[in-house]
Coordinates of C-alpha atoms and ligand atoms in Angstrom, one line a residue:
X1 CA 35.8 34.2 -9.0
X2 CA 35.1 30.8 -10.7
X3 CA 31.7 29.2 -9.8
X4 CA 33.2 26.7 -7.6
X5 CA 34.6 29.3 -5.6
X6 CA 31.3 31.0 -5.0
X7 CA 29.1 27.9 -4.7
X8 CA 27.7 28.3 -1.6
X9 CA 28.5 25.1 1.3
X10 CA 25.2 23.3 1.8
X11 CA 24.1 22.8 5.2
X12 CA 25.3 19.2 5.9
X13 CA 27.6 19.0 9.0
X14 CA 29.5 15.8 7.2
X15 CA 31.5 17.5 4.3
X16 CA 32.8 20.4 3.3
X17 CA 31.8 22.2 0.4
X18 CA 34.8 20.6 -1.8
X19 CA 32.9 17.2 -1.4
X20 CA 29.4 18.5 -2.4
X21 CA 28.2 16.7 -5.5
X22 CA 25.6 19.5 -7.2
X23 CA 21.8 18.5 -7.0
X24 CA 18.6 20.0 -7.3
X25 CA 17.2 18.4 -3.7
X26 CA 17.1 21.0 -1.0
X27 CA 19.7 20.7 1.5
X28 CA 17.4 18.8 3.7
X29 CA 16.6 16.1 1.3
X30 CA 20.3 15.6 1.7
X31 CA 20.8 15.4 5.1
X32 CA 17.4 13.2 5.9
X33 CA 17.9 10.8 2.3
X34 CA 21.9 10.8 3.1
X35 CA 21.4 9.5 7.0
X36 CA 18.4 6.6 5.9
X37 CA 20.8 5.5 3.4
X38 CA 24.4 5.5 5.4
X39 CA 22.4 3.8 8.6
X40 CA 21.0 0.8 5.8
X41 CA 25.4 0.8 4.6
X42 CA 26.1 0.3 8.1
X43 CA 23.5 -2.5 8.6
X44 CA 24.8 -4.2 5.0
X45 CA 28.2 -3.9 5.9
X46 CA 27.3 -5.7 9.6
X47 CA 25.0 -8.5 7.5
X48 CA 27.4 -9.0 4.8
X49 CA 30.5 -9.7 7.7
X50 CA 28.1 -11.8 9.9
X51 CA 27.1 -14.2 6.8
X52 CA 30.2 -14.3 6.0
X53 CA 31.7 -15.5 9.7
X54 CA 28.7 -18.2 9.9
X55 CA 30.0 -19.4 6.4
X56 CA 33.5 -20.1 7.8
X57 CA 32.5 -20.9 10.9
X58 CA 29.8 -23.6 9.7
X59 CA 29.6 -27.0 10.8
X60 CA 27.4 -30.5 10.5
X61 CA 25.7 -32.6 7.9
X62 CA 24.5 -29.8 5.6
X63 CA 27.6 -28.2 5.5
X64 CA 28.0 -28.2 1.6
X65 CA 24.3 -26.7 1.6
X66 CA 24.6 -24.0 3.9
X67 CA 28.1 -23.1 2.9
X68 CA 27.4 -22.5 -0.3
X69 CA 24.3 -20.6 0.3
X70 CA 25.8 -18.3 2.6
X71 CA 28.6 -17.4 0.3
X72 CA 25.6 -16.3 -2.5
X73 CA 23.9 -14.6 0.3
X74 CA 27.2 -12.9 1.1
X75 CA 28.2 -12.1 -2.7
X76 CA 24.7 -10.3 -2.9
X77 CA 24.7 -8.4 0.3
X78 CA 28.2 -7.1 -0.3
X79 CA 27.4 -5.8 -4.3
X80 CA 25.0 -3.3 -2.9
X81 CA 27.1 -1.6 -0.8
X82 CA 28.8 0.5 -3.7
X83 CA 25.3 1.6 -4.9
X84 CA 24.2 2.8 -1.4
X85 CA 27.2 4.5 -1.3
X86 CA 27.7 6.2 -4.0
X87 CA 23.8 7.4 -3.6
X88 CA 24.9 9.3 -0.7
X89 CA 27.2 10.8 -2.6
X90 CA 25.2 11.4 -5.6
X91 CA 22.6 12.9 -3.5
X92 CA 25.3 15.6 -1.8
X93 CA 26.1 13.9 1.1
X94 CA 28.9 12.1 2.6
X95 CA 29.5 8.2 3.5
X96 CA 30.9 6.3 5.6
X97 CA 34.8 6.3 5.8
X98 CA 35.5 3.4 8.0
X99 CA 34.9 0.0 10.2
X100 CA 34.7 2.4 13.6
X101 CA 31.8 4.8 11.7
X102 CA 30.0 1.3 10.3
X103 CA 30.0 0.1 14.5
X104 CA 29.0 3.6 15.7
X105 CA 26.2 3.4 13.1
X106 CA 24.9 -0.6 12.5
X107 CA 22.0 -1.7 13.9
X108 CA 22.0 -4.9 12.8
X109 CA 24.2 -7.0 16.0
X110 CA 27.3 -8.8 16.1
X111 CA 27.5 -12.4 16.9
X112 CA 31.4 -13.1 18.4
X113 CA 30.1 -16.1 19.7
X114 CA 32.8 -19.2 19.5
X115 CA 30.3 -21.9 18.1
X116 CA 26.7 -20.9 16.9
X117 CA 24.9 -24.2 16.1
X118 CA 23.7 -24.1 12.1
X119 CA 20.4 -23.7 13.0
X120 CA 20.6 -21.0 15.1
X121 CA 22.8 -19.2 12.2
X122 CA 20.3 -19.4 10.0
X123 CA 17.8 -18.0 12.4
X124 CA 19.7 -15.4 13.3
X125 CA 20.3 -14.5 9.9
X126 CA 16.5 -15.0 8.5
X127 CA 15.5 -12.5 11.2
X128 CA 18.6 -10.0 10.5
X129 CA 17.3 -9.9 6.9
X130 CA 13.7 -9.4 8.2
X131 CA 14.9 -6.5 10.0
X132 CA 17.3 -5.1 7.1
X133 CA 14.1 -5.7 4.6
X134 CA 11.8 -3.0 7.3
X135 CA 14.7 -1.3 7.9
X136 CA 14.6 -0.8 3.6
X137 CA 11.5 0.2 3.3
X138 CA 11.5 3.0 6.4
X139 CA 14.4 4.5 3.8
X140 CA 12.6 4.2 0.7
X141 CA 9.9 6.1 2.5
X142 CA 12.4 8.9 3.4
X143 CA 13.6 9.2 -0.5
X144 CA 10.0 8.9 -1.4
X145 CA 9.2 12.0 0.7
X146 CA 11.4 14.3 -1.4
X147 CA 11.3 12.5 -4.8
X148 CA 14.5 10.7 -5.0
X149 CA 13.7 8.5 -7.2
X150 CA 16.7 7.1 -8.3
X151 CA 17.5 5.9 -4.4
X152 CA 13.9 4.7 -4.5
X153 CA 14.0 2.4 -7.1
X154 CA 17.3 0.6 -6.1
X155 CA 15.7 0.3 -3.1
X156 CA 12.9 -1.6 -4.4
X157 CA 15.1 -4.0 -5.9
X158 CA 17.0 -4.4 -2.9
X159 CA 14.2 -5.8 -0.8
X160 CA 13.3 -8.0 -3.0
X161 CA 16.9 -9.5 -2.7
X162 CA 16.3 -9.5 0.9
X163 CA 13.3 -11.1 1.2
X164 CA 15.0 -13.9 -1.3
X165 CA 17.1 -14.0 1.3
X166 CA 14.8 -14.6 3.7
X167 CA 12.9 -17.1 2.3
X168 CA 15.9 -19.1 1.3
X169 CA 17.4 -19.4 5.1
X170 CA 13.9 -19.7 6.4
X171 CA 13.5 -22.9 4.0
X172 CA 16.9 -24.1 4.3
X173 CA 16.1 -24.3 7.9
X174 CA 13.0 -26.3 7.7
X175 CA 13.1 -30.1 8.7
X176 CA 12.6 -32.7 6.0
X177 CA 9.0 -33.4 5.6
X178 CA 6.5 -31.3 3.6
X179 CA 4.7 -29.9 7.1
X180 CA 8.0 -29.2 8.3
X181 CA 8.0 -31.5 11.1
Ligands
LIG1 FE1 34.4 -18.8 1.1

């Protein structure tokens, strides 16, 4: 019997023993680490599509300006959702597989509105990030609990991008004058 054969299924309801990348964290660590981390994909993934439909969907006198910050928001957002990933996976546990399991799981909302006014898109998006950057830190707290590490520390960097984010729209959005008036 080869050692794959007798490598015993950990208990994770997502995959099947094929799928189950080798790691020293008890099979808990993978199920707790592996949901924190697939729920922060889901809300990525929603973030990433909704600064992307206020970028085309952007209108007015700051148009160039807003545009082209969304885009760089957008770019960022969207390069860490291969890392989140494949830290699921590199912790044992299985991903997400599809735009039905990122809905079932997002908590960040949808806006299908026709016309969102600019300021209220960058509102809307300052607070999404607000949320995404607490939502970061609960799952840094989860990989902290069992010594992940290496989810830990991308995680770190990753609110910091977000509250870059944040600052940025919540600047963008302020009137001309130095009070903000
Ligand atoms: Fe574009």
């Amino acid at each position: 019997m080869n050692h794959v054969a007798r490598a015993k299924p950990r208990a994770n309801a997502v995959l099947n023993s094929v799928l189950v990348t080798p790691t020293d964290l008890p099979p808990e660590a993978t199920r707790d680490i592996s949901g924190a981390m697939n729920a922060i994909l889901a809300d990525t993934f929603a973030l990433y599509l909704k600064t992307k439909n206020f970028h085309w969907h952007l209108s007015g006198p700051h148009f160039r300006d807003y545009h082209l910050l969304l885009d760089e928001q957008a770019d960022q957002i969207f390069a860490t959702t291969d890392p989140i990933a494949e830290r699921v996976r590199k912790v044992g546990g299985g991903t997400l597989r599809s735009i039905g399991h990122i809905a079932r799981l997002q908590r960040i909302t949808d806006n299908d509105a026709e016309y969102v006014e600019p300021s209220d898109m960058l509102a809307e998006l300052r607070e999404d990030n607000k949320t995404l950057a607490g939502r970061l830190r609960e799952a840094h707290g989860v990989c902290e609990q069992y010594g992940d590490v290496g989810s830990a520390s991308l995680i770190e960097l990753w609110i910091d991008e977000t509250e870059r984010r944040t600052w940025f729209l919540y600047e963008a959005s302020r009137r001309a004058d130095s009070g903000g008036r």
